[in-house]
XYZ file of C-alpha atoms in Angstrom:
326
model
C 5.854 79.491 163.996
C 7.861 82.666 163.155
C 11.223 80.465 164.426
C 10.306 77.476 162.339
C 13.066 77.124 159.583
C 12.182 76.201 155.973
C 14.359 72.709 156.410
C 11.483 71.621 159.328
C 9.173 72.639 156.627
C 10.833 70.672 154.357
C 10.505 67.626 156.144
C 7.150 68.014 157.030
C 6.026 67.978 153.860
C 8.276 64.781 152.149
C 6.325 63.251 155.396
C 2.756 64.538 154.443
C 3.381 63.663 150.973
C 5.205 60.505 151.113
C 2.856 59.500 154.290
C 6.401 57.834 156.125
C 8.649 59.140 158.320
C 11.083 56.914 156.864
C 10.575 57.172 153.387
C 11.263 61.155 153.797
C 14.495 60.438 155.742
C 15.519 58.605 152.553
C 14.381 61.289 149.944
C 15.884 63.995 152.044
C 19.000 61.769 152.936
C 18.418 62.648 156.816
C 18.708 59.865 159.571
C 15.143 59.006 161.018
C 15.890 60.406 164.244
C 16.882 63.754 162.821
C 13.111 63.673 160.828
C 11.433 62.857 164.246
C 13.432 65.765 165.945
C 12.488 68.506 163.007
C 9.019 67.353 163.525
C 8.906 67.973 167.582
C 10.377 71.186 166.817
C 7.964 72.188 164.150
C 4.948 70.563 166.502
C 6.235 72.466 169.258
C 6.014 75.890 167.329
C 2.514 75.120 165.985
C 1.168 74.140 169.350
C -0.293 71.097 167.961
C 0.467 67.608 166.889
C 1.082 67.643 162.952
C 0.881 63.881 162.451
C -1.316 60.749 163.847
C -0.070 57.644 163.883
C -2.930 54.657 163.435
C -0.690 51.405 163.297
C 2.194 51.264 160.734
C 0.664 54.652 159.334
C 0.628 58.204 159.748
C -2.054 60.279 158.633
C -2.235 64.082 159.509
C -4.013 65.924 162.006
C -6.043 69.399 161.089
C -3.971 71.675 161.969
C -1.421 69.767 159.695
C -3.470 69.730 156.518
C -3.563 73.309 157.347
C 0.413 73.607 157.538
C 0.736 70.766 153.929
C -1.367 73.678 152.347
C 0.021 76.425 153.407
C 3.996 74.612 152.898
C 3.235 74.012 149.404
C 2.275 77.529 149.069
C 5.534 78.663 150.413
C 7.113 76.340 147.911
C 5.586 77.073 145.077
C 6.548 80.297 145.615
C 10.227 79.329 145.969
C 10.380 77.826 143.052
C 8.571 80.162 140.537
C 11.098 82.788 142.196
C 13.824 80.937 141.194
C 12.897 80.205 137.553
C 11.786 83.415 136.864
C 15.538 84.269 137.819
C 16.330 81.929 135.453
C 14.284 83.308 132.766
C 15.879 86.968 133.565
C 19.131 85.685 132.994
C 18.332 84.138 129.551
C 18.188 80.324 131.343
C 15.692 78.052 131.867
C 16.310 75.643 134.799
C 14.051 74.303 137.213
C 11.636 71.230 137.372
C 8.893 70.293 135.181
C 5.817 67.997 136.648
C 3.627 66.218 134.321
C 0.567 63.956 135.266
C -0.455 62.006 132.529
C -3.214 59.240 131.703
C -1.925 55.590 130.992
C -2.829 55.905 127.277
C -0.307 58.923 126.970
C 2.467 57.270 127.629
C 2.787 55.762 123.728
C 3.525 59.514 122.951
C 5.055 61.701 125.766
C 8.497 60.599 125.726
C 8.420 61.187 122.385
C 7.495 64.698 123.381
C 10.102 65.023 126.558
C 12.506 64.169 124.306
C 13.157 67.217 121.841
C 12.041 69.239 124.454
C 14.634 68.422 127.415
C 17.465 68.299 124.425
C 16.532 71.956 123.956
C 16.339 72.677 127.853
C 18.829 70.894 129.635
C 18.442 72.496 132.162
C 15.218 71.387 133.433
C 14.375 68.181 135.211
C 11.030 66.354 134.392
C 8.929 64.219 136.470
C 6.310 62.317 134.883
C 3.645 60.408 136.595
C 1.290 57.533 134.639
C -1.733 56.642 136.179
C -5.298 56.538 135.260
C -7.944 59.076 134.316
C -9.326 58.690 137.815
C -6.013 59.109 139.528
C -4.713 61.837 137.245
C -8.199 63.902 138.217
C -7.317 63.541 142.159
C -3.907 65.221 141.228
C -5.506 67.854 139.247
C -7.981 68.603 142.225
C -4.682 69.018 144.629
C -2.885 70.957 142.632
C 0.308 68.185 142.620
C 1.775 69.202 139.272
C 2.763 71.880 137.160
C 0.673 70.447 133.733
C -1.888 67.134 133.176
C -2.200 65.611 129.826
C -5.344 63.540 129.347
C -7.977 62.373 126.605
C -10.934 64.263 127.641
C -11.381 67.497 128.770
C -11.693 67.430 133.058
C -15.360 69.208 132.935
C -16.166 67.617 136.364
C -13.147 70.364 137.942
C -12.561 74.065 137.581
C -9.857 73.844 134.911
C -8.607 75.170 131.844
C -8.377 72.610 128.954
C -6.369 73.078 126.027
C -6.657 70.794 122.641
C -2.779 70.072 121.239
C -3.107 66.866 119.648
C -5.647 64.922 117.946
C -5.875 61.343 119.069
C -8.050 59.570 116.517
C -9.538 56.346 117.663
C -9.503 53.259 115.830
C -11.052 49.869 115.407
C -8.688 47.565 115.472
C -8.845 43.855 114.478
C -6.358 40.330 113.908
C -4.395 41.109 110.775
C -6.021 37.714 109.558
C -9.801 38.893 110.521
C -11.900 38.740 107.383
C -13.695 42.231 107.583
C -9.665 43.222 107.033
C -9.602 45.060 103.424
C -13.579 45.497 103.266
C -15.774 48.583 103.865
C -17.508 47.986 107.121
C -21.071 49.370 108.250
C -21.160 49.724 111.899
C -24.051 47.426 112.317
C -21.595 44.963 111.192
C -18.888 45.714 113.381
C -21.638 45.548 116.353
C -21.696 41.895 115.473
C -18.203 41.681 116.426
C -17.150 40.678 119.789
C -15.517 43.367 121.896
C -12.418 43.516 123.870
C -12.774 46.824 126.291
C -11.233 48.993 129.102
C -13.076 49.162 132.077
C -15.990 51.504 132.375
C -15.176 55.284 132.605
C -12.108 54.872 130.010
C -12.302 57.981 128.018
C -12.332 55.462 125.033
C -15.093 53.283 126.044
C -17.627 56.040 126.426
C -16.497 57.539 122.865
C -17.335 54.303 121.741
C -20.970 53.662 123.523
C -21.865 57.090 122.297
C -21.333 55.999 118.798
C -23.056 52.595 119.227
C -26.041 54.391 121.252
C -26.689 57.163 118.693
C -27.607 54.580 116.386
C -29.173 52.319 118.364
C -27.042 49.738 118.394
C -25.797 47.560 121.044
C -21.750 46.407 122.151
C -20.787 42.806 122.735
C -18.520 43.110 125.566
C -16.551 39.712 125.526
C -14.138 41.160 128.018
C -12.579 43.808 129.699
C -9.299 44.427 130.302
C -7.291 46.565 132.180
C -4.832 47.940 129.824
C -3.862 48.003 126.155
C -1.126 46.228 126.439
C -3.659 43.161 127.463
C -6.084 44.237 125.072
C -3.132 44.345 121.697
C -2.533 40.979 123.034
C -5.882 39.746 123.265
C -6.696 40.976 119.537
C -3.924 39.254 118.344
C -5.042 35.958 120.107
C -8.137 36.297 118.168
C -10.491 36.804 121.110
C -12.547 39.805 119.754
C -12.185 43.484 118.162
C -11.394 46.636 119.703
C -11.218 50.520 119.697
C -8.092 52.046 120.759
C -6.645 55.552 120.353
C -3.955 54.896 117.397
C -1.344 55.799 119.292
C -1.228 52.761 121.433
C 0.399 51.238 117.483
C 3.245 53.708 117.958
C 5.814 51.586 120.574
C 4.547 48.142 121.703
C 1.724 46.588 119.247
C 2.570 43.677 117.808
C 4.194 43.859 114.606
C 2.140 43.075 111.091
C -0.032 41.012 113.757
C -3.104 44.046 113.865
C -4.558 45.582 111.615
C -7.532 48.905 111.371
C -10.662 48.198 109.944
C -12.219 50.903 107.692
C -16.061 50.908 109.731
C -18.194 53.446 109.017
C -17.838 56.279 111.709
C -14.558 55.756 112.248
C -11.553 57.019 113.314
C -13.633 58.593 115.639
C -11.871 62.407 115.972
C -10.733 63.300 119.572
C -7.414 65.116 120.991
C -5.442 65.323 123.396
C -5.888 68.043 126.207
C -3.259 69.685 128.502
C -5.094 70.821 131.846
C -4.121 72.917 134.636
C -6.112 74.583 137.335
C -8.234 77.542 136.883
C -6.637 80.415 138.241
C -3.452 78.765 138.696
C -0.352 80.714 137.907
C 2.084 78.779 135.520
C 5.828 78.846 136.403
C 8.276 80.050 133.509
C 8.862 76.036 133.064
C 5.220 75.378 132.418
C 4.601 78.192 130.406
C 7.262 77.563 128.378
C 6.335 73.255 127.989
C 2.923 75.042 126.925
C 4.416 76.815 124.536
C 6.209 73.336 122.806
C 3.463 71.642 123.051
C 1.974 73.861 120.725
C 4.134 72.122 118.101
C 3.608 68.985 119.492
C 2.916 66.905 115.637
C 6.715 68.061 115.053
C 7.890 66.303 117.961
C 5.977 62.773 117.733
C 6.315 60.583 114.796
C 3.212 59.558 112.885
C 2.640 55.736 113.101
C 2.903 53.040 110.626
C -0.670 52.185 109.217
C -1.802 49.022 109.063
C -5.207 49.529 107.238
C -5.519 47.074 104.197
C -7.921 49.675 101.632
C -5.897 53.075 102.717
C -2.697 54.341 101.373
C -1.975 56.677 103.803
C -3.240 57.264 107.423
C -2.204 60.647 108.281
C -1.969 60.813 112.486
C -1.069 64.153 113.779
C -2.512 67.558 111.513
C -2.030 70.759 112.561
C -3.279 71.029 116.294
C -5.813 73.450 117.208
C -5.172 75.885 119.850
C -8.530 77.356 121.337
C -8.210 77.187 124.908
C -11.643 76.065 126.634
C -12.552 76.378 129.992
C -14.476 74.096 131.867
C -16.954 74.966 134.755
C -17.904 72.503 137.757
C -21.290 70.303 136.997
């Protein structure tokens, strides 16, 4: 190993990450045949094979989990060197990697925005997925920060509140509870448009309904909000939605938010990161911004018939909370 050059280790792990051979070539811009050879070099050093190949795939042996671990080590280290050179030359450069859940996207380019005018120098790379998903990254330690709607309480992981994310019921512009004071045995009448079970969302919602011992009619469930906007407008049923799913995409004058007792229901917005992880100087200092994150996103029209004003982002609180494993 001591003769094994950082470029092999390079390639290694675009190949463990991207799980193809040829899919690194392209990210690194090498020829295939010049991945293969790093490879049989860096195999031949270890002693062992690296890589398994079942079929069209490759998967990676032991000793090469042991190597992906121990190469991302080596890089990590790399690159907090370099930005904390950065920082001691009054810059900040380097790369920023955010993992955030589907519902998040309404608000984080908003966010990126202000904040990569301020630091050009730094390169984000933002990845959308689902709470589920997002978790798995967490767990690996992909990224430098994770946004999501709940705290992560089922990892080791500090969880910090910047944003409150109120959720909302949200109904046809047309429906006839629109304007009225609702109790929320009335809403349960209603039928329901949800996300599929586990959605931060959802359970917020059958916690209400449960603690007073009332019961959801689930007409459907859909896999996004985008589907679920659509199918409100359509007249299929009522929902509850963070309100910041109004803020790019809803359909104009064509929804409106019922005033139901209970509700908004009060939640934020946590960033996550490891426990015990070490924050690079670009992390620390996205932390930092997103302590003034209701300066940076733009409070939403409100659509609710009986209230003036719906005010969307107050001052965030800041208490960092730490959650243990189950």
């Amino acid at each position: 190993m001591r003769h094994s050059t950082l470029r092999q280790l390079e390639v290694f792990e675009a190949i463990a990450r991207l799980g193809s051979f040829t899919r690194a070539a392209e990210e690194l811009y090498l020829t295939q045949p010049t991945v293969s050879m790093q490879i049989k070099k860096l195999s031949d050093a270890v002693g062992l094979p690296l890589f398994e190949h079942v079929g069209k795939k490759v998967y990676l042996t032991d000793a090469g989990r042991a190597l992906h671990a121990f190469a991302r080590e080596i890089f990590d280290h790399f690159a907090r060197f370099e930005m904390t050179i950065a920082d001691m030359k009054g810059l900040k450069k380097g790369t920023l990697k955010l993992a955030v859940v589907t519902t998040a996207k309404y608000f984080a380019p908003r966010l990126l925005g202000p904040f990569c005018q301020r630091y050009p120098g730094i390169d984000v790379s933002l990845k959308v997925s689902n709470r589920e998903r997002v978790l798995e990254r967490l767990a690996e330690n992909q990224d430098d920060l994770y946004i999501l709607g709940q705290p992560p309480e089922e990892l080791d992981a500090v969880a910090e509140p910047f944003l409150e994310n109120p959720l909302v019921v949200l109904a046809p512009a047309n429906h006839p509870l629109v304007g009225r004071k609702i109790p929320l045995a009335r809403l349960a009448e209603e039928p329901f448009l949800m996300r599929e079970p586990g959605s931060g969302t959802r359970k917020a919602l059958e916690r209400l309904f449960a603690a007073h011992g009332l019961a959801l009619k689930v007409r459907m469930e859909l896999g996004s909000n985008e589907a679920i906007k659509q199918a409100i407008v359509g007249g299929l049923g009522v929902s509850v939605l963070s309100r910041h799913t109004l803020a790019l995409d809803a359909p104009m004058g064509q929804l409106a938010v019922l005033d139901v007792e209970g509700f908004p229901i009060p939640r934020h917005w946590y960033v996550a990161y490891p426990a015990g992880k070490q924050l690079s100087v670009v992390a620390r200092t996205f932390l930092d911004y997103l302590k003034q994150a209701p300066k940076h996103v733009s409070e939403v029209p409100c659509h609710h018939a009986s209230v003036g004003e719906c005010p969307l982002l107050p001052e965030p609180t800041t208490k960092r909370k730490r959650s243990t494993t189950a």
